[in-house]
Backbone as a printed PyTorch tensor [residue, N CA C, xyz], in Angstrom:
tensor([[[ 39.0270, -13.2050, -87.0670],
         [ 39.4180, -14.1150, -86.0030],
         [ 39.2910, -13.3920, -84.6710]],

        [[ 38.7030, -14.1270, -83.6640],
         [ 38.7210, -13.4690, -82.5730],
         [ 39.7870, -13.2140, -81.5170]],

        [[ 39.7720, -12.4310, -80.4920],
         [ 41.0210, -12.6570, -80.1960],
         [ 40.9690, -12.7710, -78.9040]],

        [[ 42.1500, -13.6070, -78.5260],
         [ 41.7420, -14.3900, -77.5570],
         [ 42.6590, -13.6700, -75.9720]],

        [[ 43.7840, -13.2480, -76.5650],
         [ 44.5020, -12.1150, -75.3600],
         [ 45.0340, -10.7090, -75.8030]],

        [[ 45.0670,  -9.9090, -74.9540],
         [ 45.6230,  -8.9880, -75.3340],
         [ 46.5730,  -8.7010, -74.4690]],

        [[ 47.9360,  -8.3670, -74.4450],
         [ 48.9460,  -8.0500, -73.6000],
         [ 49.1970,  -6.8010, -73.9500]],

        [[ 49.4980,  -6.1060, -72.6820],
         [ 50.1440,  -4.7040, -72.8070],
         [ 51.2510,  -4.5840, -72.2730]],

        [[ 52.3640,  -4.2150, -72.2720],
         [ 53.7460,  -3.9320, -71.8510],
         [ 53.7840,  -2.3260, -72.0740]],

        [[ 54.1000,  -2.1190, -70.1750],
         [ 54.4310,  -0.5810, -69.9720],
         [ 55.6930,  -0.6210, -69.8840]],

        [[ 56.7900,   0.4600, -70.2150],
         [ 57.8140,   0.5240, -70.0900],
         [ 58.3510,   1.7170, -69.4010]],

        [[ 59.1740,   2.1880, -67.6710],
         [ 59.2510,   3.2700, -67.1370],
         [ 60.4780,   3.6430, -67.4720]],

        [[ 60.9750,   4.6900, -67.6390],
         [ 62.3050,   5.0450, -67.4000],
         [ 62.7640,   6.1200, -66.8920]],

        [[ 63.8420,   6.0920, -65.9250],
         [ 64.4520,   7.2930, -65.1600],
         [ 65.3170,   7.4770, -65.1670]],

        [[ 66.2620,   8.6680, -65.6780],
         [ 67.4220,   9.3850, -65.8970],
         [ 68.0710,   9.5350, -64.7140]],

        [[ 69.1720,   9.8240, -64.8710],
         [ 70.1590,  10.4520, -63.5670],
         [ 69.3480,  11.9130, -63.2740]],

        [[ 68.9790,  12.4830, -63.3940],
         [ 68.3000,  13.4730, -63.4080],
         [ 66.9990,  13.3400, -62.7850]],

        [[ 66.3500,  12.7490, -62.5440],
         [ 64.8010,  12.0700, -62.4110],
         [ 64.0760,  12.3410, -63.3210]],

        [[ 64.2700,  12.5320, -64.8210],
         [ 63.1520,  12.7730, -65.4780],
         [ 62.4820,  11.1690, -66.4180]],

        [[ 61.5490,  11.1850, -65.9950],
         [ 61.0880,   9.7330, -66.4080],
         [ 60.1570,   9.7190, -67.9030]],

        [[ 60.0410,   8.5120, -68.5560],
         [ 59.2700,   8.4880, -69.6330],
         [ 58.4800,   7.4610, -69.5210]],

        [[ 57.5660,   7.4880, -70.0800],
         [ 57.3180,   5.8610, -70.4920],
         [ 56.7050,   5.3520, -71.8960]],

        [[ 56.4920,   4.3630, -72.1940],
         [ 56.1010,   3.9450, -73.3890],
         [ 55.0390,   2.4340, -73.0280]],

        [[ 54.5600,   2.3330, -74.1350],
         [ 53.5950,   1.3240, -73.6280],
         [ 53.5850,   0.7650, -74.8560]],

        [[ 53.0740,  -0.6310, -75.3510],
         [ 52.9140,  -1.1310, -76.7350],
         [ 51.9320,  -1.9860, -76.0180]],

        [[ 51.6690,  -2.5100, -77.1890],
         [ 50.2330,  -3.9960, -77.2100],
         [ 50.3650,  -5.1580, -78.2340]],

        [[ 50.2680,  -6.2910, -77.4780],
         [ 50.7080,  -7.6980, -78.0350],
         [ 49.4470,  -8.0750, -78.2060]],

        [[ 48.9640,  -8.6940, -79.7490],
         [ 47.3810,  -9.4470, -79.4610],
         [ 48.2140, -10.9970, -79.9850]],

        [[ 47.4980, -11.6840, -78.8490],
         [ 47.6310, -13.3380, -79.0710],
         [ 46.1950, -13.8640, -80.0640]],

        [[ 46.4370, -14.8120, -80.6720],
         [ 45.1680, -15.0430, -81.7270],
         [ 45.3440, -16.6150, -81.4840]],

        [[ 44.2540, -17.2920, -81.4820],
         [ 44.1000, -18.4190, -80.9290],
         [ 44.2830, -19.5270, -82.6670]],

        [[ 44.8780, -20.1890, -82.4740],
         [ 45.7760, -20.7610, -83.5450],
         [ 44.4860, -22.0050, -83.5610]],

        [[ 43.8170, -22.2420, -85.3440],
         [ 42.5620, -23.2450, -85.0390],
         [ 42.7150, -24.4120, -84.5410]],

        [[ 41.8760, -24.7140, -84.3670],
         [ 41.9630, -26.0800, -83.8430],
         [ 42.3410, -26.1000, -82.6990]],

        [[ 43.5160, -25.3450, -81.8850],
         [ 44.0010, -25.4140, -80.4910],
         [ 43.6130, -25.0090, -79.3920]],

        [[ 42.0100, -24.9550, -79.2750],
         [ 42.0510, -24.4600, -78.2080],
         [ 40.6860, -25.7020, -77.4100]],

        [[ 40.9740, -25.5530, -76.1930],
         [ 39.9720, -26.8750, -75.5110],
         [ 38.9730, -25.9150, -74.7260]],

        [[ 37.7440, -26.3550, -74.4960],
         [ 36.2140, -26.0100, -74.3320],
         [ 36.1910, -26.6050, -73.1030]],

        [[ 35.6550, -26.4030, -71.5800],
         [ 35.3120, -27.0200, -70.6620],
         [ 34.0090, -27.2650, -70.5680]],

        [[ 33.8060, -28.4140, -70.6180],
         [ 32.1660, -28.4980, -69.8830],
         [ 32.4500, -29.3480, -68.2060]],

        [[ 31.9140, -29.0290, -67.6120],
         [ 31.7900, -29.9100, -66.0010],
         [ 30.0400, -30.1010, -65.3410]],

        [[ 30.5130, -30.8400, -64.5110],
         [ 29.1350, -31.4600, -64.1920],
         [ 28.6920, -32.1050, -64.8270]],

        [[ 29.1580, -32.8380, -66.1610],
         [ 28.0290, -33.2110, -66.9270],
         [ 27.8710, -34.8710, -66.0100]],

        [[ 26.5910, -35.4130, -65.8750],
         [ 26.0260, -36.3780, -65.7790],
         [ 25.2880, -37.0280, -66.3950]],

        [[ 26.1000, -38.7140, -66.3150],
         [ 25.0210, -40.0690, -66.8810],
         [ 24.6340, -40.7180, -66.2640]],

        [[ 23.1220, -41.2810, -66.3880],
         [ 22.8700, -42.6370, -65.8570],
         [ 22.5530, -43.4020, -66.2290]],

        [[ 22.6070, -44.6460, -65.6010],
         [ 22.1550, -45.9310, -66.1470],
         [ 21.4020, -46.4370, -66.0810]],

        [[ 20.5340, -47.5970, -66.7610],
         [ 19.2340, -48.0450, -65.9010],
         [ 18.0590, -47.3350, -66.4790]],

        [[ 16.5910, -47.8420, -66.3170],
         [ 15.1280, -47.1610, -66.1130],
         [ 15.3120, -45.5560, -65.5800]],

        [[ 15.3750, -45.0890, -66.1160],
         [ 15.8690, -43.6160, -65.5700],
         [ 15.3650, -42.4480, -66.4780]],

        [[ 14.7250, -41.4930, -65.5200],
         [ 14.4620, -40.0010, -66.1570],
         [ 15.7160, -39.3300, -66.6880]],

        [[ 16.8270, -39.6310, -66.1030],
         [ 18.1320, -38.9080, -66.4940],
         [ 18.9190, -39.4760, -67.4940]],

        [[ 19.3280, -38.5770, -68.2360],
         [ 20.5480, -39.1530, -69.4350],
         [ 21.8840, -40.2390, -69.1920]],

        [[ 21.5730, -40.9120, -70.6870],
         [ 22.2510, -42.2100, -70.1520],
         [ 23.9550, -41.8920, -71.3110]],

        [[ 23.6150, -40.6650, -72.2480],
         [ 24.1380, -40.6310, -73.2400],
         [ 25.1510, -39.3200, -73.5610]],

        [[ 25.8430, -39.0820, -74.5170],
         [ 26.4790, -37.9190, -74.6070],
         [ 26.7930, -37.3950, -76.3530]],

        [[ 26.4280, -36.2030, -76.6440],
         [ 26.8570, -36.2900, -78.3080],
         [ 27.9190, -35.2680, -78.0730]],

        [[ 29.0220, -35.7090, -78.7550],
         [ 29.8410, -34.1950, -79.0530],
         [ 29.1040, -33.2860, -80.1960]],

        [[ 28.3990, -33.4520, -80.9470],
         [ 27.6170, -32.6600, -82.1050],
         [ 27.2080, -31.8510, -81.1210]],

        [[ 25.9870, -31.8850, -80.4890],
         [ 25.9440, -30.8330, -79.6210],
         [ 26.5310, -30.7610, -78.4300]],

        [[ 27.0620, -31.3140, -77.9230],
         [ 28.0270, -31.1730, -76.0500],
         [ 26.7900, -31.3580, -75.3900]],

        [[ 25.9100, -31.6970, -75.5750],
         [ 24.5040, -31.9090, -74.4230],
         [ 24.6950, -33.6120, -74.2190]],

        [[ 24.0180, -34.0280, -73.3050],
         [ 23.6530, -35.1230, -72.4400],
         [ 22.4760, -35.3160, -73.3630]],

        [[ 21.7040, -36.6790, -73.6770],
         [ 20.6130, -37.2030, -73.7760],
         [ 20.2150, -38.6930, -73.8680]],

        [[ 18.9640, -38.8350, -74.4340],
         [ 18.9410, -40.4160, -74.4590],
         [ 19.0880, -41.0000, -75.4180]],

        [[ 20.0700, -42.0940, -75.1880],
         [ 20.3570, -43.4970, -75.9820],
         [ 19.4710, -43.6650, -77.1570]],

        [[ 20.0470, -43.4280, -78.3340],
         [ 18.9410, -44.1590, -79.6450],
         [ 20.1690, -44.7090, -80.3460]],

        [[ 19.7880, -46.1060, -81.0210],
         [ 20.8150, -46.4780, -82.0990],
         [ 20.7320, -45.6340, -83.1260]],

        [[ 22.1690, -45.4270, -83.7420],
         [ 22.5230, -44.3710, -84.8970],
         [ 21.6360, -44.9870, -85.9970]],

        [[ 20.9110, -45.7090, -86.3410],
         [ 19.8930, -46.1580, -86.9460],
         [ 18.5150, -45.4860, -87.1300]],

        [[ 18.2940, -45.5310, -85.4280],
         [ 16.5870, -45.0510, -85.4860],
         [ 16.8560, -43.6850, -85.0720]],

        [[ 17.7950, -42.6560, -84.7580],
         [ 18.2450, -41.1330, -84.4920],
         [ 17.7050, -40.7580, -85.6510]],

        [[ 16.4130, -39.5360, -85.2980],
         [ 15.8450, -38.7920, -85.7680],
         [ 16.7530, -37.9280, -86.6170]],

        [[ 17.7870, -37.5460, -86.1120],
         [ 18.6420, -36.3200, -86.9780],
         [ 20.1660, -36.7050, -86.1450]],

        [[ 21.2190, -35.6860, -86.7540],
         [ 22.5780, -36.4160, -86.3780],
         [ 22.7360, -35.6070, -84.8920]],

        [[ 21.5190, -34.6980, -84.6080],
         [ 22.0170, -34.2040, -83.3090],
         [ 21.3070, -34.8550, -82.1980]],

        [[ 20.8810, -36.4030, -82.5750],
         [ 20.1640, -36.7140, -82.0110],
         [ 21.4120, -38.5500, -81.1890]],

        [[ 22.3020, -38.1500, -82.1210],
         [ 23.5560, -39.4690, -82.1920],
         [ 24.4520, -39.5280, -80.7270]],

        [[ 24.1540, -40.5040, -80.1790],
         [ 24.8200, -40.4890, -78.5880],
         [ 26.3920, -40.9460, -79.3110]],

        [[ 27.4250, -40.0590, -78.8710],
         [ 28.9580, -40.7960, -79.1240],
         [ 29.2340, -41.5750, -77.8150]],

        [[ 28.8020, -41.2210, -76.8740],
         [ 29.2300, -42.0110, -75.1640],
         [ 28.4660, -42.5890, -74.6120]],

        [[ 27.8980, -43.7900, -74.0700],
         [ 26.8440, -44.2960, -73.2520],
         [ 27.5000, -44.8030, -72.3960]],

        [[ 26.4710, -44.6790, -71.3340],
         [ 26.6840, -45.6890, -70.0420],
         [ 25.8200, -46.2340, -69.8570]],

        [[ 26.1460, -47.9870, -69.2570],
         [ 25.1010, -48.7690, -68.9340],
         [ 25.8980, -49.5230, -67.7700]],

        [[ 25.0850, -50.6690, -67.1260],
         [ 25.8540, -51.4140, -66.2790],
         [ 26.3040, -52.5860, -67.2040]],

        [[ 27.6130, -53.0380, -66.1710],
         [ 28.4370, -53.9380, -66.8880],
         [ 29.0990, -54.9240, -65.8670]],

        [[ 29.1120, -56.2790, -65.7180],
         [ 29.6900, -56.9810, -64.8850],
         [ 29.8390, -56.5900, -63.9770]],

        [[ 28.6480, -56.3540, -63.0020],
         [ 28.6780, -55.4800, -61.5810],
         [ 29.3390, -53.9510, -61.3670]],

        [[ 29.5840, -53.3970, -62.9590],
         [ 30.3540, -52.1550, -62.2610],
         [ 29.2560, -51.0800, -63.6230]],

        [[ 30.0460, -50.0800, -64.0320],
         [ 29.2880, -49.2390, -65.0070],
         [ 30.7330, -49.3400, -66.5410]],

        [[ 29.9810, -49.4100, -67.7700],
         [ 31.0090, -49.0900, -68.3760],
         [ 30.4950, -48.0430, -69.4720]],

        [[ 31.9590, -47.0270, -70.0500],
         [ 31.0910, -46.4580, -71.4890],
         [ 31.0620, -47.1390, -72.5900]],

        [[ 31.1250, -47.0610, -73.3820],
         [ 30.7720, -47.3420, -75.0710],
         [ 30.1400, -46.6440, -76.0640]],

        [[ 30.4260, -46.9660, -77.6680],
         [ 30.2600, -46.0310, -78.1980],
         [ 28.9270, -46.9730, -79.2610]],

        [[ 28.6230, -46.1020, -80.0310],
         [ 27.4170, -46.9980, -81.2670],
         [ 28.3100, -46.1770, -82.7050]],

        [[ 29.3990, -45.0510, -82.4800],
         [ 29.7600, -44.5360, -83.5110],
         [ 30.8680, -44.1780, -83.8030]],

        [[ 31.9150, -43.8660, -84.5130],
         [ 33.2550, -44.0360, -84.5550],
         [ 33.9940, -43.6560, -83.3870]],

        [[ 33.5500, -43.3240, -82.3400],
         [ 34.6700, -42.8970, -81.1740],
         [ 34.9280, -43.8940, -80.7320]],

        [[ 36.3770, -43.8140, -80.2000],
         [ 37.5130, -44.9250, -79.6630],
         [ 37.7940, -44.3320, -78.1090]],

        [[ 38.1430, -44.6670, -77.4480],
         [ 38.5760, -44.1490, -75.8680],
         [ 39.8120, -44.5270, -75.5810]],

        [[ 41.1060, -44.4080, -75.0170],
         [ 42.2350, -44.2710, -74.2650],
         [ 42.1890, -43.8010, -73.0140]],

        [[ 42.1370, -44.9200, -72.4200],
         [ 42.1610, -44.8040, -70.7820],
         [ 43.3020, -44.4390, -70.4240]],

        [[ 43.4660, -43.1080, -69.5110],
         [ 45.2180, -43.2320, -69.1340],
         [ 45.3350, -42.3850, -68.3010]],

        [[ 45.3430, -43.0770, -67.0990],
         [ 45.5580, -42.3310, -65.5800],
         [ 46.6120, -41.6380, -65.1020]],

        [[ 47.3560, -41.3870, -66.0610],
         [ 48.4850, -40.3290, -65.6930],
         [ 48.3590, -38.9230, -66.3860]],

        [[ 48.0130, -38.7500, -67.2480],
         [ 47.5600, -37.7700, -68.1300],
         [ 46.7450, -36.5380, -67.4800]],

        [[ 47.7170, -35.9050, -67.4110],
         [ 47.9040, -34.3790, -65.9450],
         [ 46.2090, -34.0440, -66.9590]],

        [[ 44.9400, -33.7530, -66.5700],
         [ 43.8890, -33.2430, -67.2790],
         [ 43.7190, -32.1100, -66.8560]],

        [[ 44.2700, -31.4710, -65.4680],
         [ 44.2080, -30.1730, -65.3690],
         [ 44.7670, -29.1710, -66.3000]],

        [[ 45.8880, -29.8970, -66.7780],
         [ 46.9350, -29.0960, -67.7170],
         [ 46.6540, -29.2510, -69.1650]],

        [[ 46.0770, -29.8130, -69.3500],
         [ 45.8040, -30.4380, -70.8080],
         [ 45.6450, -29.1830, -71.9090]],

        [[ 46.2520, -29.9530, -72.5670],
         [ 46.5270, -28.7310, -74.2500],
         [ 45.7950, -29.9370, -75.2050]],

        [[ 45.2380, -28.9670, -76.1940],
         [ 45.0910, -29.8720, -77.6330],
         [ 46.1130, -30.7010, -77.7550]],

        [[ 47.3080, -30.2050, -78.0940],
         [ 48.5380, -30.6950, -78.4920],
         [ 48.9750, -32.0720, -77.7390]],

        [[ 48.7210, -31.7750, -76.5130],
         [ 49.0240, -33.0460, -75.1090],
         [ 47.8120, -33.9650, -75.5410]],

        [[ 46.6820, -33.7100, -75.7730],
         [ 45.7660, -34.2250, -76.3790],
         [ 45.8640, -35.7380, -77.2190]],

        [[ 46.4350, -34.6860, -78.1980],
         [ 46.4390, -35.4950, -79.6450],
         [ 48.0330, -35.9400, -79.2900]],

        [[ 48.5580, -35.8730, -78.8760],
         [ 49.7180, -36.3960, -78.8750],
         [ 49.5890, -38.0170, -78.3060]],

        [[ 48.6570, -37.8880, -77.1270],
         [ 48.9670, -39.3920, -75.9290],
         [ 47.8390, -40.1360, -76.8640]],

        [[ 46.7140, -39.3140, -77.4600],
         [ 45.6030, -40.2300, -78.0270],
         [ 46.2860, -41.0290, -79.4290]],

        [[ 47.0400, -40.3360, -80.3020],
         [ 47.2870, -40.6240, -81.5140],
         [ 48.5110, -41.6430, -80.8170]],

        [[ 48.6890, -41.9380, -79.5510],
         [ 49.8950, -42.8620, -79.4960],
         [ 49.5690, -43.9240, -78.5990]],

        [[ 48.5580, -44.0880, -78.5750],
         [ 47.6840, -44.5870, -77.6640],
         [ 47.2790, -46.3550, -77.9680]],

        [[ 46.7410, -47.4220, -77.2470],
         [ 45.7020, -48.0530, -77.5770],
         [ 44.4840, -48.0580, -77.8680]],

        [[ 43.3270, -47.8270, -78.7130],
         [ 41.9150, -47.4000, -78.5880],
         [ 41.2740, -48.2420, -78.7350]],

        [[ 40.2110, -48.1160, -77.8950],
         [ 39.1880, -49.1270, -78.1660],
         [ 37.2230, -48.9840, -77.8450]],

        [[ 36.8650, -49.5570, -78.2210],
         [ 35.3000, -49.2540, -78.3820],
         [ 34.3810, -48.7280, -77.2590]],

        [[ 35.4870, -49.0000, -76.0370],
         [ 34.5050, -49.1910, -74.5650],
         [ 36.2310, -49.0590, -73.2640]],

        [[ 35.0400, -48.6350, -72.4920],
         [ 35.7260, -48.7800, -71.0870],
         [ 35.3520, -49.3290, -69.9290]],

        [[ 35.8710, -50.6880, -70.1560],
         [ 35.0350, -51.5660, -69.3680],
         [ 34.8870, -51.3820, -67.9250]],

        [[ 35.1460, -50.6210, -67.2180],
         [ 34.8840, -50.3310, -65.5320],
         [ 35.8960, -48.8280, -65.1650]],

        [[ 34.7410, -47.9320, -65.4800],
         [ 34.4420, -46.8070, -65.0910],
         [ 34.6380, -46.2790, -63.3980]],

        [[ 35.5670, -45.8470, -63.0580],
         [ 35.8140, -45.1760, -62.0550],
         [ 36.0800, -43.7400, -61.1540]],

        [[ 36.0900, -43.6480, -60.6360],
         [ 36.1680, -42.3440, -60.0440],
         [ 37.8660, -41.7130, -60.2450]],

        [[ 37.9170, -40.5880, -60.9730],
         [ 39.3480, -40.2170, -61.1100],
         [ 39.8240, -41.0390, -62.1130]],

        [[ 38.9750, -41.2680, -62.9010],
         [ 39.7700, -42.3120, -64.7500],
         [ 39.4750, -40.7510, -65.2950]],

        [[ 41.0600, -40.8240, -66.2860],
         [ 41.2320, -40.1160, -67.3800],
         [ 40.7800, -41.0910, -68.1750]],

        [[ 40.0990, -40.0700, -69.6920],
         [ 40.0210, -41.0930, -70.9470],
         [ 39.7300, -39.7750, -71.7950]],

        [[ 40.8320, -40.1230, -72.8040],
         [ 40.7420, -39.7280, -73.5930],
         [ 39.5150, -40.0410, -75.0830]],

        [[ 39.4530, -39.1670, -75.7130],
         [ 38.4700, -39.8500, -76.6230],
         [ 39.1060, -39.2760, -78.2840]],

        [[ 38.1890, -39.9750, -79.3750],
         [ 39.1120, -39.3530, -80.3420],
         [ 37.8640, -40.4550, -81.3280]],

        [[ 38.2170, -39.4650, -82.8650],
         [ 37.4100, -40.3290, -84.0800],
         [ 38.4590, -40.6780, -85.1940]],

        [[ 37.8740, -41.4360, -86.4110],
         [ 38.3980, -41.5650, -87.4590],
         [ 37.7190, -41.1370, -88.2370]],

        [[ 38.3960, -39.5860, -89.0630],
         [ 37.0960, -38.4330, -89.7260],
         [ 37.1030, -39.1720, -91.3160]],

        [[ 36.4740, -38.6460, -91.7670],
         [ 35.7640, -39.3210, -92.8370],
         [ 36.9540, -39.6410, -94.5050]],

        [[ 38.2860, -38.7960, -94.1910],
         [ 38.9700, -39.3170, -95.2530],
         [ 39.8390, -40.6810, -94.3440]],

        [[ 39.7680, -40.7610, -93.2630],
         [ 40.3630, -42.2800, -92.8920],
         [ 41.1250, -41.7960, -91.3370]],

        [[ 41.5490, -40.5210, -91.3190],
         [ 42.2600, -40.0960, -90.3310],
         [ 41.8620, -40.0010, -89.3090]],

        [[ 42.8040, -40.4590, -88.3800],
         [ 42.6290, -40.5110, -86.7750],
         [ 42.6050, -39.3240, -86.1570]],

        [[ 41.7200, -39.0290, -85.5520],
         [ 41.7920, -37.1890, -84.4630],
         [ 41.1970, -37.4940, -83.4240]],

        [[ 42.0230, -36.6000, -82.3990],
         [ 41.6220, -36.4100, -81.5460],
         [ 40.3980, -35.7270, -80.9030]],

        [[ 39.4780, -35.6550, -80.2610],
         [ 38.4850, -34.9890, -79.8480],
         [ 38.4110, -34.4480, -78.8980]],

        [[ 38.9680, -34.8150, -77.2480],
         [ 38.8590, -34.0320, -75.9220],
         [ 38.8760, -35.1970, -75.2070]],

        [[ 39.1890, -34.7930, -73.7350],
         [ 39.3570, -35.7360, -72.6180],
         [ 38.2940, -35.7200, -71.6480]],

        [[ 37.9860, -36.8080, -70.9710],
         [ 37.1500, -36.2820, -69.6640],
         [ 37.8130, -37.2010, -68.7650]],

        [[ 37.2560, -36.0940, -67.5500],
         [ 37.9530, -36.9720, -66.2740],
         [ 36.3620, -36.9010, -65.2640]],

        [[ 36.5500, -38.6010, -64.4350],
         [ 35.3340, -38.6240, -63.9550],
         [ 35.4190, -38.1610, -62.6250]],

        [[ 34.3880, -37.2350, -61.9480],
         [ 34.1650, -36.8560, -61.1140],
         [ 33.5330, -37.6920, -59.9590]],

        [[ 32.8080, -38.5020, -60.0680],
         [ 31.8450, -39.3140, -59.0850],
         [ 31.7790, -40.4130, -59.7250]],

        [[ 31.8740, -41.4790, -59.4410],
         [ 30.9790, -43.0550, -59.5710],
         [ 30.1600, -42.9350, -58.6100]],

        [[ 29.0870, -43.6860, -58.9640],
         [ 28.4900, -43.7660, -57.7010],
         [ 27.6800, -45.3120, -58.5690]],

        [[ 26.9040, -45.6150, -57.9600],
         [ 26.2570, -46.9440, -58.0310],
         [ 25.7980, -47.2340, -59.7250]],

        [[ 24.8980, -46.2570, -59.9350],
         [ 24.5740, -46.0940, -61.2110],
         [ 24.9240, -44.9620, -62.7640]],

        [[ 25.4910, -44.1360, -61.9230],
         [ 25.5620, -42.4410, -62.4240],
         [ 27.0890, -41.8220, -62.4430]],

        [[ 27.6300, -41.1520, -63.5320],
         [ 29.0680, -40.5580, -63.3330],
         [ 28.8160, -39.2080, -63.6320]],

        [[ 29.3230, -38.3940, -63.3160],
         [ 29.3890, -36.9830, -63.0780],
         [ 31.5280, -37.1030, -63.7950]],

        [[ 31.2060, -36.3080, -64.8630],
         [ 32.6730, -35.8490, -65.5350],
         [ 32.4960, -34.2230, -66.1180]],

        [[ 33.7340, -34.0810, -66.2750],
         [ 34.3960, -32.5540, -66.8810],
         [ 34.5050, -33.4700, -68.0170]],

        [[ 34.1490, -32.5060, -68.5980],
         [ 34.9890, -32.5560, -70.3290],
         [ 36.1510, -31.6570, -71.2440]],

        [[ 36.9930, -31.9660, -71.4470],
         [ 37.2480, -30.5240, -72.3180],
         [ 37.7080, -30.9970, -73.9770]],

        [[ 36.8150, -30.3410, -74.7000],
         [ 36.9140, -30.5980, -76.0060],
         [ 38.0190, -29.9670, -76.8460]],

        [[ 38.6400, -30.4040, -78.1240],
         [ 39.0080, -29.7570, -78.9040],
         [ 38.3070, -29.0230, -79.5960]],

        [[ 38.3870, -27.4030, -79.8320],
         [ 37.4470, -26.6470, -80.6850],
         [ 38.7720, -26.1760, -81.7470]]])
């Protein structure tokens, strides 16, 4: 297991006398599985006739283009997030088990796995987010293959702009 901190604690000490000692020890922190979140930023989608990505896979954390989970060459080829336009605005959606929880209070600077899975697993979810904005939290999350609900990571959007969103991500690893 790798490790993820190491703490050292020096310890001084001085006598009535001035004669001093010290001691030192070492704390290793080990990153407990599952708990720890991955940043990606910058990532960008667009919508529309476009050279630029409209899509997102968590399989690989890359951006690409839209194929139904049907005609996807291979599973790293499976968009979990799209954007397209929607009733004059932009929305996401999914083609594969991810659900979204929109929730604009949800501190994302601070965010833990734990804070994570806590607001998602208590959450409303649903297939899409119908009008995409600048500064929306959304959580995201699947139902893994024995039936169970998990959480996956949050993103918060950086830019709307006409056609295109620019978000951070941070995943559960």
């Amino acid at each position: 297991t790798d490790v993820a901190l190491k703490l050292v604690f020096t310890f001084k000490a001085v006598d009535a006398q001035g004669y001093t000692g010290k001691y030192s020890t070492s704390v290793y922190v080990y990153p407990a599985s599952g708990a720890l979140l991955k940043e990606q930023t910058s990532l960008s989608l667009v919508c529309g006739n476009s050279s630029d990505h409209n899509a997102f896979s968590f399989t690989t954390g890359q951006t690409l283009f839209y194929q139904r989970p049907d005609e996807a060459t291979d599973a790293t080829s499976v968009a979990d997030i799209i954007l397209e336009e929607y009733e004059g605005g932009l929305r996401l959606f999914t083609a594969t088990d991810i659900k979204f929880v929109c929730n604009s209070s949800f501190d994302y600077s601070q965010a833990t796995a734990t804070g994570v899975r806590n607001v998602y697993l208590n959450s409303t979810r649903s297939d899409f987010v119908p009008s995409v904005l600048a500064d929306d939290i959304i959580l995201i999350g699947r139902v893994s293959e024995s039936g169970q609900v998990e959480a996956v990571g949050v993103l918060k959007i950086i830019v709307k702009e006409e056609k295109r969103i620019v978000f951070n991500l941070k995943r559960i690893e």
